[in-house]
Amino acid sequence: MTAQNSATRTTSIAVDASAPASEARRGTLLAALGVVAFSLTFPSTVWGLESFGPWSLVAVRSVLAALIAGGFLLALRVRAPERRHWGSLAVVGAGVVVGFPLLTTLALETSTASHAAVVVGLLPLTTAAFAALRTGRRPSRAFWLAALAGAAVVIVFTVSQSGGSLQSEDLYLFGALLVCAAGYTEGGQLARSMPGWQVIGWALILCLPLSLAGSAAALSLEPVRLTAQGVAGLVWVAGVSTFFGLYVWYRGMAAIGIARASQLQLAQPLLTLLWSVALLGEELSPAAPIAAAGVLVCIAVTQRARS
């Protein structure tokens, strides 16, 4: 009897020990899917700009994503979030539903997707810094030195590629980094209280009135020239980048933490560079992969220095 109880206890302990590892693997896979979805956002945006103006593309993608999210929320009869969560949802909406898509789309009117990918490669560093401020943790001096080094690499790259000074598209991209990092951080925190898909779903619903008004205004002012690539780009940024990608990303962050999830974004700039060549036919400047690699090294150092 004692042996049987001991065996049962041992089996129970083994199951309990395997559960966190299984959850970590699942969270890593979900966050990785989010990275793949995000890596195609810039090329898809360039495609979308073939058919829509920048304001129309951003507004319509938000409306379509909100309709998808609303359909899921209604079908599953999800209750509205608690009042205390709406402030955080507003930060998510301002950062990842409105701010980042708008600023990057405006930048991509004149910037190449590969150039934007290198600049936005700073996003893991920016997100880690926001997370440190949001959670009250104090990273080590090595963390901040590596973060500043990564920022310096990107600034040198952008200045050298822009003729010696920052251009308007670069300012758009740096602004996009800040608002997206705030949205990622707040969404990652909120995903601990509700499923990740509900975080982005309710953020999209919250922004829907603004998206509808923006769509009506932008479509009346900007020309629309529908092409197969333009429509495909819109569908991707609306259904995959804005809804599915953020759903799996927030869910992955909730499972493995913001710090570990941000490590997976090391691959995002390089993936975007590959997509830019394969899908858009862009020619990479020699500095682009070098700068991207430099940023990756700095991010890797920050991840080791966080603890």
XYZ file of C-alpha atoms in Angstrom:
307
model
C 0.000 0.000 0.000
C 2.831 2.339 0.908
C 4.671 1.498 -2.313
C 1.517 2.143 -4.321
C 1.010 5.519 -2.662
C 4.640 6.347 -3.305
C 4.295 5.423 -6.973
C 1.137 7.500 -7.284
C 2.852 10.450 -5.635
C 5.848 10.102 -7.968
C 3.597 10.029 -11.031
C 1.746 13.118 -9.802
C 4.999 14.986 -9.284
C 6.177 14.022 -12.793
C 2.960 15.301 -14.356
C 3.130 18.553 -12.404
C 6.768 19.064 -13.396
C 6.055 18.503 -17.075
C 3.159 20.976 -17.159
C 5.285 24.178 -16.956
C 7.684 22.867 -19.617
C 4.777 22.034 -21.910
C 3.262 25.464 -21.353
C 6.623 27.110 -22.075
C 6.970 25.216 -25.364
C 3.451 26.185 -26.361
C 4.047 29.815 -25.426
C 7.294 29.869 -27.392
C 5.553 28.445 -30.458
C 2.738 31.011 -30.233
C 5.155 33.919 -29.842
C 7.223 32.595 -32.783
C 4.102 32.498 -34.959
C 3.527 36.109 -34.008
C 7.048 37.019 -35.107
C 6.530 35.339 -38.498
C 3.232 37.193 -38.940
C 4.849 40.519 -38.022
C 7.844 39.938 -40.302
C 5.523 40.078 -43.316
C 3.765 43.267 -42.191
C 6.032 45.742 -43.997
C 6.052 43.918 -47.358
C 2.268 43.493 -47.080
C 1.887 47.185 -46.297
C 3.907 48.071 -49.403
C 1.554 45.853 -51.409
C -1.477 47.470 -49.779
C -0.233 50.932 -50.744
C -0.594 49.902 -54.390
C -4.385 50.048 -53.951
C -4.985 52.409 -51.041
C -3.675 55.645 -49.644
C -1.848 55.425 -46.301
C -4.731 56.738 -44.202
C -7.270 54.546 -45.998
C -5.110 51.442 -45.621
C -4.660 51.913 -41.875
C -8.311 52.763 -41.214
C -9.739 49.940 -43.338
C -7.351 47.344 -41.905
C -8.477 48.329 -38.399
C -12.150 48.053 -39.348
C -11.683 44.630 -40.937
C -9.652 43.373 -37.976
C -12.296 44.697 -35.561
C -15.033 42.873 -37.491
C -13.057 39.626 -37.253
C -12.441 40.148 -33.544
C -16.056 41.156 -32.921
C -17.270 38.024 -34.657
C -15.184 35.844 -32.344
C -16.245 37.785 -29.257
C -19.937 37.475 -30.164
C -19.740 33.822 -31.206
C -18.066 32.856 -27.943
C -20.281 35.195 -25.885
C -17.318 36.811 -24.213
C -18.235 39.196 -21.435
C -16.966 42.770 -21.619
C -13.752 43.457 -19.682
C -13.865 44.864 -16.194
C -13.835 48.629 -15.893
C -10.288 48.596 -14.507
C -8.999 47.037 -17.751
C -10.290 49.640 -20.201
C -7.440 52.063 -19.530
C -4.883 49.412 -20.411
C -6.898 48.446 -23.490
C -6.823 52.086 -24.581
C -3.007 52.028 -24.379
C -2.937 48.829 -26.460
C -5.307 50.340 -29.020
C -3.380 53.603 -29.261
C -0.086 51.754 -29.649
C -0.677 48.710 -31.832
C -4.040 49.372 -33.512
C -3.622 53.042 -34.443
C -0.143 54.421 -33.744
C 2.241 51.770 -35.071
C 0.279 50.924 -38.245
C -0.245 54.593 -39.124
C 3.320 55.746 -38.510
C 4.937 52.794 -40.295
C 2.548 53.084 -43.250
C 3.366 56.780 -43.627
C 7.061 55.879 -43.471
C 6.723 53.157 -46.107
C 5.363 55.646 -48.634
C 8.965 56.772 -49.161
C 11.088 54.249 -47.234
C 11.934 50.719 -48.314
C 10.680 47.797 -46.255
C 14.260 46.653 -45.629
C 15.249 50.066 -44.245
C 12.182 50.097 -41.980
C 12.964 46.566 -40.805
C 16.400 47.603 -39.513
C 15.028 50.628 -37.649
C 12.127 48.711 -36.125
C 14.620 46.003 -35.168
C 15.069 48.126 -32.045
C 11.564 47.163 -30.915
C 12.674 44.382 -28.495
C 15.034 46.829 -26.781
C 12.361 49.506 -26.591
C 9.813 47.002 -25.310
C 12.233 45.727 -22.665
C 12.853 49.297 -21.499
C 9.115 49.999 -21.280
C 8.601 46.719 -19.444
C 11.266 47.688 -16.908
C 9.493 50.982 -16.272
C 6.053 49.350 -16.196
C 6.995 46.576 -13.759
C 9.359 48.635 -11.617
C 12.307 46.336 -12.250
C 15.763 47.830 -12.556
C 17.898 46.172 -15.236
C 21.656 46.148 -14.827
C 24.058 48.729 -16.201
C 25.115 46.222 -18.863
C 21.516 46.075 -20.071
C 21.297 49.814 -20.564
C 24.726 50.031 -22.180
C 23.760 47.351 -24.696
C 20.409 49.038 -25.308
C 22.112 52.378 -25.969
C 24.628 50.671 -28.251
C 21.787 49.133 -30.263
C 20.103 52.517 -30.551
C 23.390 54.054 -31.702
C 23.782 51.393 -34.407
C 20.327 52.144 -35.780
C 20.792 55.918 -35.633
C 24.127 55.696 -37.471
C 22.499 53.427 -40.057
C 19.515 55.705 -40.638
C 21.645 58.850 -40.870
C 24.108 57.225 -43.275
C 21.283 55.929 -45.465
C 19.421 59.244 -45.431
C 22.187 61.498 -46.679
C 23.544 62.705 -43.338
C 20.330 63.642 -41.543
C 17.145 62.005 -40.331
C 14.293 62.158 -42.824
C 10.579 62.329 -42.092
C 10.166 58.574 -42.654
C 12.829 57.906 -40.009
C 11.003 60.096 -37.506
C 7.811 58.169 -38.251
C 9.636 54.894 -37.599
C 11.176 56.052 -34.320
C 7.761 57.277 -33.184
C 6.293 53.904 -34.154
C 8.875 52.178 -31.949
C 7.769 54.109 -28.885
C 4.014 53.668 -29.269
C 4.298 50.001 -30.220
C 6.573 49.219 -27.268
C 4.040 50.813 -24.933
C 1.233 48.785 -26.507
C 3.217 45.539 -26.385
C 4.137 46.039 -22.750
C 0.640 46.953 -21.600
C -0.865 44.137 -23.657
C 1.604 41.637 -22.245
C 0.653 42.670 -18.724
C -3.062 42.554 -19.521
C -2.752 39.092 -21.105
C -2.061 37.760 -17.627
C -5.651 38.649 -16.697
C -7.486 37.696 -19.901
C -6.753 35.585 -23.008
C -4.410 37.250 -25.476
C -6.946 37.248 -28.315
C -9.401 39.099 -26.089
C -6.782 41.772 -25.361
C -6.354 42.660 -29.022
C -10.033 41.933 -29.735
C -11.346 44.448 -27.233
C -8.652 46.965 -28.178
C -9.859 46.753 -31.789
C -13.496 47.136 -30.712
C -12.552 50.146 -28.592
C -10.937 51.781 -31.636
C -13.756 50.831 -34.036
C -15.650 54.165 -33.915
C -12.432 56.012 -34.773
C -11.587 53.453 -37.480
C -15.016 53.759 -39.093
C -14.869 57.553 -39.122
C -11.322 57.441 -40.453
C -12.283 54.994 -43.206
C -15.184 57.160 -44.367
C -13.027 60.284 -44.451
C -9.910 58.715 -45.979
C -11.723 56.737 -48.701
C -13.483 59.912 -49.822
C -10.195 61.789 -50.120
C -7.680 59.189 -51.287
C -7.923 57.299 -54.592
C -8.530 53.539 -54.578
C -7.007 51.373 -57.325
C -7.709 47.738 -56.548
C -5.059 45.213 -57.580
C -4.542 41.605 -56.556
C -1.394 42.464 -54.592
C -3.027 45.499 -53.001
C -5.994 43.477 -51.764
C -3.722 40.643 -50.583
C -1.645 43.159 -48.634
C -4.763 44.591 -46.976
C -6.056 41.139 -46.060
C -2.731 40.147 -44.518
C -2.224 43.285 -42.403
C -5.862 43.196 -41.243
C -6.444 39.523 -40.591
C -2.954 38.277 -39.786
C -0.743 41.150 -38.609
C -3.402 43.031 -36.666
C -5.541 40.208 -35.279
C -3.979 36.739 -35.505
C -0.392 37.895 -35.031
C -1.188 39.974 -31.960
C -3.408 37.212 -30.586
C -0.648 34.601 -30.618
C 1.967 37.177 -29.607
C 0.130 38.318 -26.478
C -0.760 34.756 -25.594
C 2.860 33.719 -25.993
C 4.070 36.647 -23.872
C 1.619 35.723 -21.123
C 2.989 32.171 -21.093
C 6.748 32.793 -21.257
C 7.075 36.427 -20.174
C 7.845 39.657 -22.038
C 11.630 39.206 -21.733
C 11.745 35.697 -23.224
C 9.242 36.569 -25.941
C 11.293 39.584 -26.992
C 14.262 37.274 -27.655
C 12.251 35.634 -30.427
C 11.983 39.005 -32.151
C 15.701 38.741 -32.845
C 14.700 36.964 -36.047
C 12.089 39.490 -37.166
C 14.333 42.099 -38.893
C 16.244 39.399 -40.772
C 13.005 37.698 -41.839
C 11.656 41.019 -43.092
C 14.864 41.606 -45.058
C 14.380 38.222 -46.730
C 10.714 38.926 -47.522
C 11.648 42.357 -48.907
C 14.006 40.755 -51.403
C 11.768 37.780 -52.248
C 8.391 39.554 -52.472
C 9.276 43.143 -53.346
C 12.491 42.671 -55.291
C 14.327 45.203 -53.142
C 18.095 45.399 -53.343
C 19.672 45.473 -49.898
C 22.368 48.000 -49.194
C 25.519 46.420 -47.716
C 24.851 48.323 -44.483
C 21.378 46.828 -43.911
C 22.328 43.259 -42.912
C 25.373 44.561 -41.001
C 23.244 46.988 -38.991
C 20.598 44.309 -38.408
C 23.245 41.904 -37.136
C 24.662 44.605 -34.849
C 21.230 45.211 -33.359
C 20.780 41.470 -32.817
C 24.031 41.281 -30.867
C 22.967 44.182 -28.665
C 19.567 42.612 -28.027
C 21.205 39.292 -27.134
C 23.396 41.093 -24.586
C 20.386 42.858 -23.054
C 18.560 39.552 -22.631
C 21.509 38.067 -20.724
C 21.936 41.224 -18.667
C 18.287 41.570 -17.603
C 18.680 39.254 -14.651
